[in-house]
Amino acid sequence: MTNPFFEASTLPYQLPRFADIADEHYTEAFDRGMADQLAEIEAIASSAEEPTFENTMVPLERSGQVLQRVSAVFFNRASADSNDFTQAVEQEYAPKLAAHADAVRLNAALYNRIETLYGRRGRMGLEAEAQYLVERYYTEFTLAGAGLTESEKETLRELNKRLSVLTTRFEKNLLADMNDLAVVIEDVAELDGLTPGEISAAAEAANSRGLEGKYLVTLVLPTGHPHLSSLTYRDVRERIMLASRSRGIRGGDNDNRQLVLEISRLRAERANLLGFHTHAAFVTADETAGSPEAVADLLGKLAPPAARNATAEQADLQALIGDDFTLSSHDWAFYSERVRKQKYDVDKAAMRPYFEAERVLRDGVFFAATRLYGITFTERHDLEGYHPDVRVFEVHNEDGSPLGLYLLDLYTRDSKRGGAWMNSLTQQNDLLGQPTIVTNNLNVPKPGVGEKTLLTYDEVNTLFHEFGHALHGLFATVTYPKFAGTNVFRDFVEFPSQVNEMWMLWPEVLENYAVHVETGEPMPRELIEKIEASRSYGEGFATSEYLAAALLDQAWHSISADAEVTDVAAFEAGVLASIGLDNPAVPPRYSSTYFQHVFSSGYDAGYYSYIWSEVLDADTVAWFHENGGLTRENGDRFRSLVLGVGGSVDPHEAFRHFRGRAADIQPLLDRRGLN
């Protein structure tokens, strides 16, 4: 049988033929894909012809199609449905793929051709996107080390290879430890406070591991857990928090402490080799922030008021508790909800019956997108996803023209990594004539057969957020693969997704989907108004836990290559104390040993991106309010000037073109109550 990755799929939108893909096809395709691309690169680099855009940039963009196809499918599977096979392949091929990337980026002859074109870029009569392509390749190859000496390049190759092994191992360890540390509950009475659906999901999770008659609380990626706001038994809350914070520090095969130390040190060493003082300086040099100092300036403005607000919130919580005990981290969410109810008469748990997953999806997420952009969604039961839980939707523009496929993978499972994310399986570009397929992954507990899935307030927000990434991927319309989909600067990529969160509570949208699952009654307007009134409550905690993680990321990636850091816990404690965020009741959203974003998922020295993008997001939300909100005219403007350009336009330019000026930080300060 022919390897399915060797040619583009003939299914609609080139949807991979998942049913035809056998395990052996992955390694065969990786080997063939790397060999093919190296041959393609060599043909470009060794050409005797004078470099031109057509004989250098175009074939470079066309290269590596087999490798791209197998990589998209394999790494999506490795994140969403891993097993011993995928983990073994990741470990084997991580250094091979790192070496392959270096073979392309460090090719001196290829770099010379790109450098020549870069020097002539203003005199070649290129269209704007083509000229920007030359500029991006020159910048990225230069930063990757293409201009180093051969001996320096060899050192760089070894560093990249070792880092690829370590970051792959970090993610493998974390998934295994998250599964091992899931909390087993013997008596259903200990789950008091959870909804029937949540209890059913815990029973289902236990059954899937052969623990019949018991209940299993699986961990989520952040430090906190959704159940902490509801569970009435304090000792159960404490067990969950302890399990969460124990990931990667228990010794044995899944301990990530030494990996954190070695990854940080090697990144610093690599940054020095590339001409930067720190890894943070290396990363931000090619982001919209531009420098670690710019990041520190923003985070430094936010940390003191966030800490003050968290302290004030903590006093409210302790007053509610009284003298019975001192508030701890596992108590915060539980008593925060009670203070919210006391102050604002808001009970987020009471909202769950109004958040039935199917209605949220179709009458909320899809409805808002249709009103704003005119697009429509049709479920394709005839098309198969990569897992039985995956649903496939075809997306059309208002005029009926095809836009792409949207795959939704909603439920948690032991084989799926924590968190929520968006991936692309194919990305639109005119050069290769490719269509678009995007995926959204969440980790919602799956209830028993026949029971409806009720989402938490935060899960609804997450679905709107991730769908914002999906829209970005679907709408990007570009000529060259490099600029396709969400291939933008990392500290800009969260901007469109955060903007899409605004529609969750937009009255017209909320009224359309927030219907009681049993009675069919709409969510009471007064409940919505109370939620709106209480939105800034708890921002002290939320901002502090986020900033603690963001600043921790910056600290790890600001160490020097010869820094004598030997104790992860001590380093972390020192960082938090130095910035005034060392409150034991408000732990970082991620501690170092389970900080997947920065030690295995490409957000190294870049976790600040969420708040950096939120400056743009809050200012854009203000623009929508100023200009009539959920209208087609507004949607078309945002789509054409921001989402539709993909990575083909400098992000600063795209935002200024949309907003008419640079971003203003004031809307963010107002939103988070940090004035």
PDB file of C-alpha atoms in Angstrom, residues 268-381:
ATOM      1  CA  ALA A 268      21.448  30.422  27.475  1.00  0.00           C
ATOM      2  CA  GLU A 269      24.548  28.847  25.950  1.00  0.00           C
ATOM      3  CA  ARG A 270      22.936  28.829  22.512  1.00  0.00           C
ATOM      4  CA  ALA A 271      21.890  32.472  22.872  1.00  0.00           C
ATOM      5  CA  ASN A 272      25.498  33.441  23.635  1.00  0.00           C
ATOM      6  CA  LEU A 273      26.687  31.567  20.575  1.00  0.00           C
ATOM      7  CA  LEU A 274      24.162  33.494  18.472  1.00  0.00           C
ATOM      8  CA  GLY A 275      25.315  36.834  19.844  1.00  0.00           C
ATOM      9  CA  PHE A 276      22.751  37.479  22.585  1.00  0.00           C
ATOM     10  CA  HIS A 277      23.272  37.924  26.323  1.00  0.00           C
ATOM     11  CA  THR A 278      20.290  35.743  27.210  1.00  0.00           C
ATOM     12  CA  HIS A 279      17.749  33.438  25.637  1.00  0.00           C
ATOM     13  CA  ALA A 280      15.045  36.008  26.406  1.00  0.00           C
ATOM     14  CA  ALA A 281      16.962  38.576  24.344  1.00  0.00           C
ATOM     15  CA  PHE A 282      17.319  36.066  21.501  1.00  0.00           C
ATOM     16  CA  VAL A 283      13.588  35.255  21.461  1.00  0.00           C
ATOM     17  CA  THR A 284      12.212  38.773  21.785  1.00  0.00           C
ATOM     18  CA  ALA A 285      14.554  40.113  19.092  1.00  0.00           C
ATOM     19  CA  ASP A 286      12.146  38.651  16.532  1.00  0.00           C
ATOM     20  CA  GLU A 287       8.845  39.362  18.269  1.00  0.00           C
ATOM     21  CA  THR A 288       6.723  42.483  18.384  1.00  0.00           C
ATOM     22  CA  ALA A 289       8.094  43.247  21.868  1.00  0.00           C
ATOM     23  CA  GLY A 290      11.620  43.618  20.497  1.00  0.00           C
ATOM     24  CA  SER A 291      13.502  43.174  23.765  1.00  0.00           C
ATOM     25  CA  PRO A 292      13.260  41.698  27.295  1.00  0.00           C
ATOM     26  CA  GLU A 293      13.332  45.268  28.591  1.00  0.00           C
ATOM     27  CA  ALA A 294      10.074  46.048  26.794  1.00  0.00           C
ATOM     28  CA  VAL A 295       8.519  42.920  28.297  1.00  0.00           C
ATOM     29  CA  ALA A 296       9.806  43.802  31.761  1.00  0.00           C
ATOM     30  CA  ASP A 297       8.406  47.306  31.415  1.00  0.00           C
ATOM     31  CA  LEU A 298       4.890  46.037  30.723  1.00  0.00           C
ATOM     32  CA  LEU A 299       4.934  43.280  33.339  1.00  0.00           C
ATOM     33  CA  GLY A 300       6.515  45.613  35.868  1.00  0.00           C
ATOM     34  CA  LYS A 301       3.649  48.086  35.485  1.00  0.00           C
ATOM     35  CA  LEU A 302       1.087  45.374  36.153  1.00  0.00           C
ATOM     36  CA  ALA A 303       2.649  43.348  38.980  1.00  0.00           C
ATOM     37  CA  PRO A 304       2.371  45.833  41.922  1.00  0.00           C
ATOM     38  CA  PRO A 305      -1.324  46.723  41.444  1.00  0.00           C
ATOM     39  CA  ALA A 306      -2.126  43.056  40.786  1.00  0.00           C
ATOM     40  CA  ALA A 307      -0.435  42.032  44.042  1.00  0.00           C
ATOM     41  CA  ARG A 308      -2.279  44.771  45.944  1.00  0.00           C
ATOM     42  CA  ASN A 309      -5.616  43.675  44.509  1.00  0.00           C
ATOM     43  CA  ALA A 310      -4.886  40.032  45.354  1.00  0.00           C
ATOM     44  CA  THR A 311      -4.081  41.006  48.943  1.00  0.00           C
ATOM     45  CA  ALA A 312      -7.373  42.871  49.226  1.00  0.00           C
ATOM     46  CA  GLU A 313      -9.244  39.891  47.806  1.00  0.00           C
ATOM     47  CA  GLN A 314      -7.447  37.611  50.242  1.00  0.00           C
ATOM     48  CA  ALA A 315      -8.623  39.745  53.152  1.00  0.00           C
ATOM     49  CA  ASP A 316     -12.218  39.364  51.966  1.00  0.00           C
ATOM     50  CA  LEU A 317     -11.831  35.600  51.794  1.00  0.00           C
ATOM     51  CA  GLN A 318     -10.245  35.369  55.234  1.00  0.00           C
ATOM     52  CA  ALA A 319     -13.034  37.504  56.692  1.00  0.00           C
ATOM     53  CA  LEU A 320     -15.549  35.031  55.327  1.00  0.00           C
ATOM     54  CA  ILE A 321     -13.622  32.088  56.808  1.00  0.00           C
ATOM     55  CA  GLY A 322     -13.104  33.799  60.139  1.00  0.00           C
ATOM     56  CA  ASP A 323     -10.747  32.256  62.679  1.00  0.00           C
ATOM     57  CA  ASP A 324     -11.437  28.633  61.738  1.00  0.00           C
ATOM     58  CA  PHE A 325      -8.265  28.328  59.636  1.00  0.00           C
ATOM     59  CA  THR A 326      -5.907  30.379  57.499  1.00  0.00           C
ATOM     60  CA  LEU A 327      -6.757  30.631  53.808  1.00  0.00           C
ATOM     61  CA  SER A 328      -4.621  28.346  51.638  1.00  0.00           C
ATOM     62  CA  SER A 329      -4.221  28.028  47.892  1.00  0.00           C
ATOM     63  CA  HIS A 330      -6.702  25.143  47.740  1.00  0.00           C
ATOM     64  CA  ASP A 331      -9.316  27.313  49.476  1.00  0.00           C
ATOM     65  CA  TRP A 332      -9.092  30.375  47.253  1.00  0.00           C
ATOM     66  CA  ALA A 333     -11.446  29.343  44.437  1.00  0.00           C
ATOM     67  CA  PHE A 334     -14.031  27.881  46.831  1.00  0.00           C
ATOM     68  CA  TYR A 335     -14.311  30.952  49.045  1.00  0.00           C
ATOM     69  CA  SER A 336     -13.857  33.340  46.146  1.00  0.00           C
ATOM     70  CA  GLU A 337     -17.095  32.038  44.666  1.00  0.00           C
ATOM     71  CA  ARG A 338     -18.818  32.576  47.992  1.00  0.00           C
ATOM     72  CA  VAL A 339     -17.558  36.141  48.288  1.00  0.00           C
ATOM     73  CA  ARG A 340     -18.649  36.731  44.702  1.00  0.00           C
ATOM     74  CA  LYS A 341     -22.097  35.470  45.630  1.00  0.00           C
ATOM     75  CA  GLN A 342     -22.145  37.551  48.797  1.00  0.00           C
ATOM     76  CA  LYS A 343     -20.976  40.762  47.115  1.00  0.00           C
ATOM     77  CA  TYR A 344     -22.623  40.416  43.734  1.00  0.00           C
ATOM     78  CA  ASP A 345     -25.157  37.620  44.242  1.00  0.00           C
ATOM     79  CA  VAL A 346     -23.384  35.662  41.498  1.00  0.00           C
ATOM     80  CA  ASP A 347     -23.160  31.871  41.503  1.00  0.00           C
ATOM     81  CA  LYS A 348     -21.148  30.665  38.517  1.00  0.00           C
ATOM     82  CA  ALA A 349     -22.035  27.069  39.329  1.00  0.00           C
ATOM     83  CA  ALA A 350     -25.686  27.979  38.808  1.00  0.00           C
ATOM     84  CA  MET A 351     -24.821  28.936  35.238  1.00  0.00           C
ATOM     85  CA  ARG A 352     -23.761  25.436  34.177  1.00  0.00           C
ATOM     86  CA  PRO A 353     -27.248  24.160  33.288  1.00  0.00           C
ATOM     87  CA  TYR A 354     -27.363  27.011  30.759  1.00  0.00           C
ATOM     88  CA  PHE A 355     -24.069  25.955  29.149  1.00  0.00           C
ATOM     89  CA  GLU A 356     -24.947  22.706  27.384  1.00  0.00           C
ATOM     90  CA  ALA A 357     -22.006  22.043  25.073  1.00  0.00           C
ATOM     91  CA  GLU A 358     -23.917  21.521  21.835  1.00  0.00           C
ATOM     92  CA  ARG A 359     -25.890  24.715  22.239  1.00  0.00           C
ATOM     93  CA  VAL A 360     -22.770  26.650  23.207  1.00  0.00           C
ATOM     94  CA  LEU A 361     -21.085  25.415  20.038  1.00  0.00           C
ATOM     95  CA  ARG A 362     -23.875  25.837  17.500  1.00  0.00           C
ATOM     96  CA  ASP A 363     -25.941  28.683  18.969  1.00  0.00           C
ATOM     97  CA  GLY A 364     -23.049  30.532  20.580  1.00  0.00           C
ATOM     98  CA  VAL A 365     -19.659  30.052  18.942  1.00  0.00           C
ATOM     99  CA  PHE A 366     -20.935  29.346  15.416  1.00  0.00           C
ATOM    100  CA  PHE A 367     -23.787  31.856  15.720  1.00  0.00           C
ATOM    101  CA  ALA A 368     -21.427  34.721  16.599  1.00  0.00           C
ATOM    102  CA  ALA A 369     -19.132  33.827  13.696  1.00  0.00           C
ATOM    103  CA  THR A 370     -22.068  33.749  11.277  1.00  0.00           C
ATOM    104  CA  ARG A 371     -23.373  37.129  12.433  1.00  0.00           C
ATOM    105  CA  LEU A 372     -19.940  38.707  12.308  1.00  0.00           C
ATOM    106  CA  TYR A 373     -18.441  37.117   9.204  1.00  0.00           C
ATOM    107  CA  GLY A 374     -21.348  35.491   7.338  1.00  0.00           C
ATOM    108  CA  ILE A 375     -19.769  32.024   7.466  1.00  0.00           C
ATOM    109  CA  THR A 376     -21.810  28.833   7.973  1.00  0.00           C
ATOM    110  CA  PHE A 377     -21.047  25.383   9.392  1.00  0.00           C
ATOM    111  CA  THR A 378     -22.246  21.951   8.258  1.00  0.00           C
ATOM    112  CA  GLU A 379     -21.273  18.800  10.127  1.00  0.00           C
ATOM    113  CA  ARG A 380     -19.730  16.215   7.798  1.00  0.00           C
ATOM    114  CA  HIS A 381     -20.545  12.816   9.308  1.00  0.00           C
TER     115      HIS A 381
END
